[in-house]
Structure formats: structure tokens, C-alpha cells
């Protein structure tokens, strides 16, 4: 199994749209990636408009598995311009690619890149919700530590769920 992270490029845009939202998408990932926000599915035109900000962006990478794009990783600063509190995210687009260890490998690679890129950064976080059991398992498998639970704040399909916070320290990451 070969898992790599590569920057978004212009030549990837159409395929990424198709597999994430378009004709190749099963969209199962959307039921677990903060569905309570009710983000709309972008049109091809809307997707094209946001792509320039992702191309060669240091905080977004495509996940390649055996020479095909299967997902993406991202990072953003929780504290904005202060840049002391970084959080990561990950999406594996197709349900058929879940459970293969791709997310765990990709997330480890991503954490290593980010810790290398930010030599003084002691902590990287990840936030999910209690309805996303797969993300909880991946987080713990990679070495994230459960740092907190904000109970009953995510409302989805008639029920409240917890927001779950994870983090890993540079000293803990191997």
C-alpha cells in the first residue's frame, strides 16, 4: 500500500470535484464531516472559484493511494494570526476506501510534515464529534490524546452529540 500527500494542482481539479461531489461521488463522507453545519454541495462553477486558494497551499494536500486521489488533509490556525494553535482535518471521499488504514497513514504523514514545517509548535489538535466513530478511532490510532468533550452541542437529525477534542504534542509524536 502506497499513501502519499501531494499539493493540489490545476490538473487535479476536475477529478477532485467529481470524486468529492460530482458524478463519481458517493458523498457518504458528508454524513460524518460536520453534517450539522448543513453545508451545501457546491456546483462545479463554485468549486472552481475556490480552487485557486487550495492550489499549492501549504495547509491543504491531496491524499494519493496507489496512484489515485482518495481524499485530502488540511490544517488551519484556530488562533488566527497568532499561529500557536493548529488543528488538522481529513476526508476520505469514498466509503469503499474506508477501513484500509489510508486515513491513519495519511494523518501520520501530515502531522510529521506540519511539525517539521513549524519547528517551535508544541501541539496539533483535531476536533470531531461523537457521531463520527471512524474519526475517533483514527485519531486514537495515530496517537492523538482525548483532551476534552463539550457535551451535547452538535445537533443532528433530532439528537444532540458531543464535540470531541484531540491533541498530540510534538514530544509524544513518533
PDB file of C-alpha atoms in Angstrom:
ATOM      1  CA  UNK A   1       0.000   0.000   0.000  1.00  0.00           C
ATOM      2  CA  UNK A   2       1.386   3.375  -1.026  1.00  0.00           C
ATOM      3  CA  UNK A   3      -0.021   6.537   0.557  1.00  0.00           C
ATOM      4  CA  UNK A   4       1.363   9.961  -0.377  1.00  0.00           C
ATOM      5  CA  UNK A   5       0.364  13.562   0.184  1.00  0.00           C
ATOM      6  CA  UNK A   6       0.687  15.971  -2.720  1.00  0.00           C
ATOM      7  CA  UNK A   7      -0.323  19.608  -3.227  1.00  0.00           C
ATOM      8  CA  UNK A   8      -3.491  20.359  -5.169  1.00  0.00           C
ATOM      9  CA  UNK A   9      -2.707  21.157  -8.798  1.00  0.00           C
ATOM     10  CA  UNK A  10      -4.825  22.584 -11.610  1.00  0.00           C
ATOM     11  CA  UNK A  11      -4.792  19.242 -13.395  1.00  0.00           C
ATOM     12  CA  UNK A  12      -6.456  17.576 -10.362  1.00  0.00           C
ATOM     13  CA  UNK A  13      -9.390  19.969 -10.022  1.00  0.00           C
ATOM     14  CA  UNK A  14     -11.992  18.212 -12.197  1.00  0.00           C
ATOM     15  CA  UNK A  15     -11.268  14.752 -10.796  1.00  0.00           C
ATOM     16  CA  UNK A  16     -11.337  16.035  -7.208  1.00  0.00           C
ATOM     17  CA  UNK A  17     -14.718  17.649  -7.826  1.00  0.00           C
ATOM     18  CA  UNK A  18     -16.114  14.514  -9.456  1.00  0.00           C
ATOM     19  CA  UNK A  19     -14.959  12.173  -6.681  1.00  0.00           C
ATOM     20  CA  UNK A  20     -15.835  14.560  -3.845  1.00  0.00           C
ATOM     21  CA  UNK A  21     -19.174  15.959  -5.066  1.00  0.00           C
ATOM     22  CA  UNK A  22     -19.814  15.045  -8.704  1.00  0.00           C
ATOM     23  CA  UNK A  23     -20.530  12.027 -10.870  1.00  0.00           C
ATOM     24  CA  UNK A  24     -18.048   9.711  -9.087  1.00  0.00           C
ATOM     25  CA  UNK A  25     -19.017  10.735  -5.539  1.00  0.00           C
ATOM     26  CA  UNK A  26     -20.889   8.555  -3.087  1.00  0.00           C
ATOM     27  CA  UNK A  27     -20.922  11.530  -0.648  1.00  0.00           C
ATOM     28  CA  UNK A  28     -21.041   9.259   2.412  1.00  0.00           C
ATOM     29  CA  UNK A  29     -18.221  11.328   3.919  1.00  0.00           C
ATOM     30  CA  UNK A  30     -20.599  14.298   4.131  1.00  0.00           C
ATOM     31  CA  UNK A  31     -22.710  12.458   6.726  1.00  0.00           C
ATOM     32  CA  UNK A  32     -19.718  12.462   9.097  1.00  0.00           C
ATOM     33  CA  UNK A  33     -17.866  15.692   8.268  1.00  0.00           C
ATOM     34  CA  UNK A  34     -19.852  18.116  10.420  1.00  0.00           C
ATOM     35  CA  UNK A  35     -23.237  17.385   8.827  1.00  0.00           C
ATOM     36  CA  UNK A  36     -24.904  19.605  11.440  1.00  0.00           C
ATOM     37  CA  UNK A  37     -23.488  22.637   9.563  1.00  0.00           C
ATOM     38  CA  UNK A  38     -25.618  21.614   6.560  1.00  0.00           C
ATOM     39  CA  UNK A  39     -23.015  22.782   4.057  1.00  0.00           C
ATOM     40  CA  UNK A  40     -24.474  22.805   0.539  1.00  0.00           C
ATOM     41  CA  UNK A  41     -22.948  20.755  -2.259  1.00  0.00           C
ATOM     42  CA  UNK A  42     -21.077  23.245  -4.429  1.00  0.00           C
ATOM     43  CA  UNK A  43     -21.708  23.442  -8.140  1.00  0.00           C
ATOM     44  CA  UNK A  44     -18.781  22.851 -10.492  1.00  0.00           C
ATOM     45  CA  UNK A  45     -18.570  26.623 -11.023  1.00  0.00           C
ATOM     46  CA  UNK A  46     -18.485  27.338  -7.256  1.00  0.00           C
ATOM     47  CA  UNK A  47     -15.835  24.649  -6.736  1.00  0.00           C
ATOM     48  CA  UNK A  48     -13.653  26.113  -9.489  1.00  0.00           C
ATOM     49  CA  UNK A  49     -13.834  29.520  -7.823  1.00  0.00           C
ATOM     50  CA  UNK A  50     -12.453  28.231  -4.503  1.00  0.00           C
ATOM     51  CA  UNK A  51      -9.701  26.102  -6.052  1.00  0.00           C
ATOM     52  CA  UNK A  52      -7.129  28.879  -6.590  1.00  0.00           C
ATOM     53  CA  UNK A  53      -6.830  29.235  -2.811  1.00  0.00           C
ATOM     54  CA  UNK A  54      -6.064  25.497  -2.481  1.00  0.00           C
ATOM     55  CA  UNK A  55      -3.516  25.096  -5.277  1.00  0.00           C
ATOM     56  CA  UNK A  56      -0.024  24.821  -3.788  1.00  0.00           C
ATOM     57  CA  UNK A  57      -1.449  25.800  -0.377  1.00  0.00           C
ATOM     58  CA  UNK A  58       0.854  24.721   2.474  1.00  0.00           C
ATOM     59  CA  UNK A  59      -2.174  23.767   4.579  1.00  0.00           C
ATOM     60  CA  UNK A  60      -4.004  21.511   2.117  1.00  0.00           C
ATOM     61  CA  UNK A  61      -2.848  18.277   0.486  1.00  0.00           C
ATOM     62  CA  UNK A  62      -4.459  15.589  -1.596  1.00  0.00           C
ATOM     63  CA  UNK A  63      -4.195  12.014  -0.359  1.00  0.00           C
ATOM     64  CA  UNK A  64      -2.963   9.629  -3.043  1.00  0.00           C
ATOM     65  CA  UNK A  65      -3.428   5.894  -2.507  1.00  0.00           C
ATOM     66  CA  UNK A  66      -1.868   3.531  -5.040  1.00  0.00           C
ATOM     67  CA  UNK A  67      -1.605   6.365  -7.590  1.00  0.00           C
ATOM     68  CA  UNK A  68      -5.156   7.708  -7.300  1.00  0.00           C
ATOM     69  CA  UNK A  69      -6.652  10.602  -5.336  1.00  0.00           C
ATOM     70  CA  UNK A  70      -8.763   9.313  -2.435  1.00  0.00           C
ATOM     71  CA  UNK A  71      -9.065  12.286  -0.084  1.00  0.00           C
ATOM     72  CA  UNK A  72      -7.492  15.355   1.417  1.00  0.00           C
ATOM     73  CA  UNK A  73      -5.883  16.659   4.589  1.00  0.00           C
ATOM     74  CA  UNK A  74      -5.993  20.219   5.818  1.00  0.00           C
ATOM     75  CA  UNK A  75      -4.828  22.424   8.657  1.00  0.00           C
ATOM     76  CA  UNK A  76      -5.915  25.795   9.954  1.00  0.00           C
ATOM     77  CA  UNK A  77      -4.937  28.145  12.747  1.00  0.00           C
ATOM     78  CA  UNK A  78      -7.577  28.257  15.487  1.00  0.00           C
ATOM     79  CA  UNK A  79      -5.989  31.431  16.869  1.00  0.00           C
ATOM     80  CA  UNK A  80      -5.664  33.186  13.503  1.00  0.00           C
ATOM     81  CA  UNK A  81      -2.617  35.387  13.017  1.00  0.00           C
ATOM     82  CA  UNK A  82      -1.115  34.392  16.385  1.00  0.00           C
ATOM     83  CA  UNK A  83      -0.317  30.982  14.857  1.00  0.00           C
ATOM     84  CA  UNK A  84       0.200  28.980  18.037  1.00  0.00           C
ATOM     85  CA  UNK A  85      -2.835  26.655  17.842  1.00  0.00           C
ATOM     86  CA  UNK A  86      -3.052  24.470  14.743  1.00  0.00           C
ATOM     87  CA  UNK A  87      -5.819  21.965  14.014  1.00  0.00           C
ATOM     88  CA  UNK A  88      -5.973  19.351  11.276  1.00  0.00           C
ATOM     89  CA  UNK A  89      -8.730  17.658   9.321  1.00  0.00           C
ATOM     90  CA  UNK A  90      -9.000  14.737   6.940  1.00  0.00           C
ATOM     91  CA  UNK A  91     -11.540  13.418   4.432  1.00  0.00           C
ATOM     92  CA  UNK A  92     -11.511  10.084   2.615  1.00  0.00           C
ATOM     93  CA  UNK A  93     -14.016  10.640  -0.190  1.00  0.00           C
ATOM     94  CA  UNK A  94     -15.325   7.149  -0.949  1.00  0.00           C
ATOM     95  CA  UNK A  95     -16.717   4.724   1.617  1.00  0.00           C
ATOM     96  CA  UNK A  96     -15.056   1.905  -0.346  1.00  0.00           C
ATOM     97  CA  UNK A  97     -11.676   3.346   0.763  1.00  0.00           C
ATOM     98  CA  UNK A  98     -12.558   3.421   4.469  1.00  0.00           C
ATOM     99  CA  UNK A  99     -11.149   0.806   6.836  1.00  0.00           C
ATOM    100  CA  UNK A 100      -7.964   0.250   4.813  1.00  0.00           C
ATOM    101  CA  UNK A 101      -5.647   2.274   7.064  1.00  0.00           C
ATOM    102  CA  UNK A 102      -5.318   5.066   4.486  1.00  0.00           C
ATOM    103  CA  UNK A 103      -6.512   7.804   6.852  1.00  0.00           C
ATOM    104  CA  UNK A 104      -4.154   6.715   9.637  1.00  0.00           C
ATOM    105  CA  UNK A 105      -1.128   6.678   7.359  1.00  0.00           C
ATOM    106  CA  UNK A 106      -2.062   9.977   5.704  1.00  0.00           C
ATOM    107  CA  UNK A 107      -2.645  11.678   9.050  1.00  0.00           C
ATOM    108  CA  UNK A 108       0.732  10.489  10.386  1.00  0.00           C
ATOM    109  CA  UNK A 109       2.475  11.831   7.281  1.00  0.00           C
ATOM    110  CA  UNK A 110       0.575  15.125   7.609  1.00  0.00           C
ATOM    111  CA  UNK A 111       1.460  15.545  11.287  1.00  0.00           C
ATOM    112  CA  UNK A 112       5.131  14.875  10.530  1.00  0.00           C
ATOM    113  CA  UNK A 113       5.066  17.495   7.752  1.00  0.00           C
ATOM    114  CA  UNK A 114       3.377  20.084   9.949  1.00  0.00           C
ATOM    115  CA  UNK A 115       5.680  19.539  12.926  1.00  0.00           C
ATOM    116  CA  UNK A 116       8.643  19.811  10.540  1.00  0.00           C
ATOM    117  CA  UNK A 117       7.245  22.952   8.927  1.00  0.00           C
ATOM    118  CA  UNK A 118       6.609  24.599  12.329  1.00  0.00           C
ATOM    119  CA  UNK A 119       9.649  23.691  14.423  1.00  0.00           C
ATOM    120  CA  UNK A 120       8.501  25.522  17.569  1.00  0.00           C
ATOM    121  CA  UNK A 121       4.903  24.325  17.534  1.00  0.00           C
ATOM    122  CA  UNK A 122       4.354  22.012  20.545  1.00  0.00           C
ATOM    123  CA  UNK A 123       0.771  20.840  19.860  1.00  0.00           C
ATOM    124  CA  UNK A 124      -1.539  19.950  16.972  1.00  0.00           C
ATOM    125  CA  UNK A 125      -5.245  19.439  17.558  1.00  0.00           C
ATOM    126  CA  UNK A 126      -8.188  17.759  15.888  1.00  0.00           C
ATOM    127  CA  UNK A 127     -11.901  18.239  16.567  1.00  0.00           C
ATOM    128  CA  UNK A 128     -14.610  15.750  15.661  1.00  0.00           C
ATOM    129  CA  UNK A 129     -17.996  14.775  17.037  1.00  0.00           C
ATOM    130  CA  UNK A 130     -19.289  11.717  18.865  1.00  0.00           C
ATOM    131  CA  UNK A 131     -21.263  10.625  15.797  1.00  0.00           C
ATOM    132  CA  UNK A 132     -18.043  10.088  13.837  1.00  0.00           C
ATOM    133  CA  UNK A 133     -16.736   6.875  15.397  1.00  0.00           C
ATOM    134  CA  UNK A 134     -14.342   6.288  12.482  1.00  0.00           C
ATOM    135  CA  UNK A 135     -12.583   9.612  13.060  1.00  0.00           C
ATOM    136  CA  UNK A 136     -12.349   8.923  16.781  1.00  0.00           C
ATOM    137  CA  UNK A 137     -10.683   5.565  16.062  1.00  0.00           C
ATOM    138  CA  UNK A 138      -8.264   7.062  13.525  1.00  0.00           C
ATOM    139  CA  UNK A 139      -7.333   9.870  15.939  1.00  0.00           C
ATOM    140  CA  UNK A 140      -6.502   7.444  18.727  1.00  0.00           C
ATOM    141  CA  UNK A 141      -4.673   5.039  16.400  1.00  0.00           C
ATOM    142  CA  UNK A 142      -2.418   7.854  15.176  1.00  0.00           C
ATOM    143  CA  UNK A 143      -1.546   8.873  18.749  1.00  0.00           C
ATOM    144  CA  UNK A 144      -3.881  11.762  19.476  1.00  0.00           C
ATOM    145  CA  UNK A 145      -4.926  12.073  23.118  1.00  0.00           C
ATOM    146  CA  UNK A 146      -8.511  12.824  24.092  1.00  0.00           C
ATOM    147  CA  UNK A 147      -8.269  16.319  25.568  1.00  0.00           C
ATOM    148  CA  UNK A 148     -11.878  17.255  26.078  1.00  0.00           C
ATOM    149  CA  UNK A 149     -15.533  16.729  25.385  1.00  0.00           C
ATOM    150  CA  UNK A 150     -18.045  19.506  25.014  1.00  0.00           C
ATOM    151  CA  UNK A 151     -21.235  17.650  25.731  1.00  0.00           C
ATOM    152  CA  UNK A 152     -24.449  17.851  23.732  1.00  0.00           C
ATOM    153  CA  UNK A 153     -23.573  20.789  21.453  1.00  0.00           C
ATOM    154  CA  UNK A 154     -23.867  19.219  17.986  1.00  0.00           C
ATOM    155  CA  UNK A 155     -27.483  18.800  16.928  1.00  0.00           C
ATOM    156  CA  UNK A 156     -28.114  16.409  14.058  1.00  0.00           C
ATOM    157  CA  UNK A 157     -31.215  14.517  12.931  1.00  0.00           C
ATOM    158  CA  UNK A 158     -33.165  15.141  16.118  1.00  0.00           C
ATOM    159  CA  UNK A 159     -30.386  14.274  18.581  1.00  0.00           C
ATOM    160  CA  UNK A 160     -27.561  16.051  20.372  1.00  0.00           C
ATOM    161  CA  UNK A 161     -23.976  14.827  20.060  1.00  0.00           C
ATOM    162  CA  UNK A 162     -20.740  15.797  21.776  1.00  0.00           C
ATOM    163  CA  UNK A 163     -17.907  17.787  20.236  1.00  0.00           C
ATOM    164  CA  UNK A 164     -14.714  15.822  20.894  1.00  0.00           C
ATOM    165  CA  UNK A 165     -11.256  17.413  21.100  1.00  0.00           C
ATOM    166  CA  UNK A 166      -7.994  15.571  20.493  1.00  0.00           C
ATOM    167  CA  UNK A 167      -4.398  16.703  20.520  1.00  0.00           C
ATOM    168  CA  UNK A 168      -0.883  15.420  20.115  1.00  0.00           C
ATOM    169  CA  UNK A 169       2.276  17.005  21.465  1.00  0.00           C
ATOM    170  CA  UNK A 170       5.461  17.089  19.438  1.00  0.00           C
ATOM    171  CA  UNK A 171       7.150  15.153  22.267  1.00  0.00           C
ATOM    172  CA  UNK A 172       4.505  12.394  22.002  1.00  0.00           C
ATOM    173  CA  UNK A 173       4.547  12.094  18.236  1.00  0.00           C
ATOM    174  CA  UNK A 174       6.776   9.321  16.958  1.00  0.00           C
TER     175      UNK A 174
END
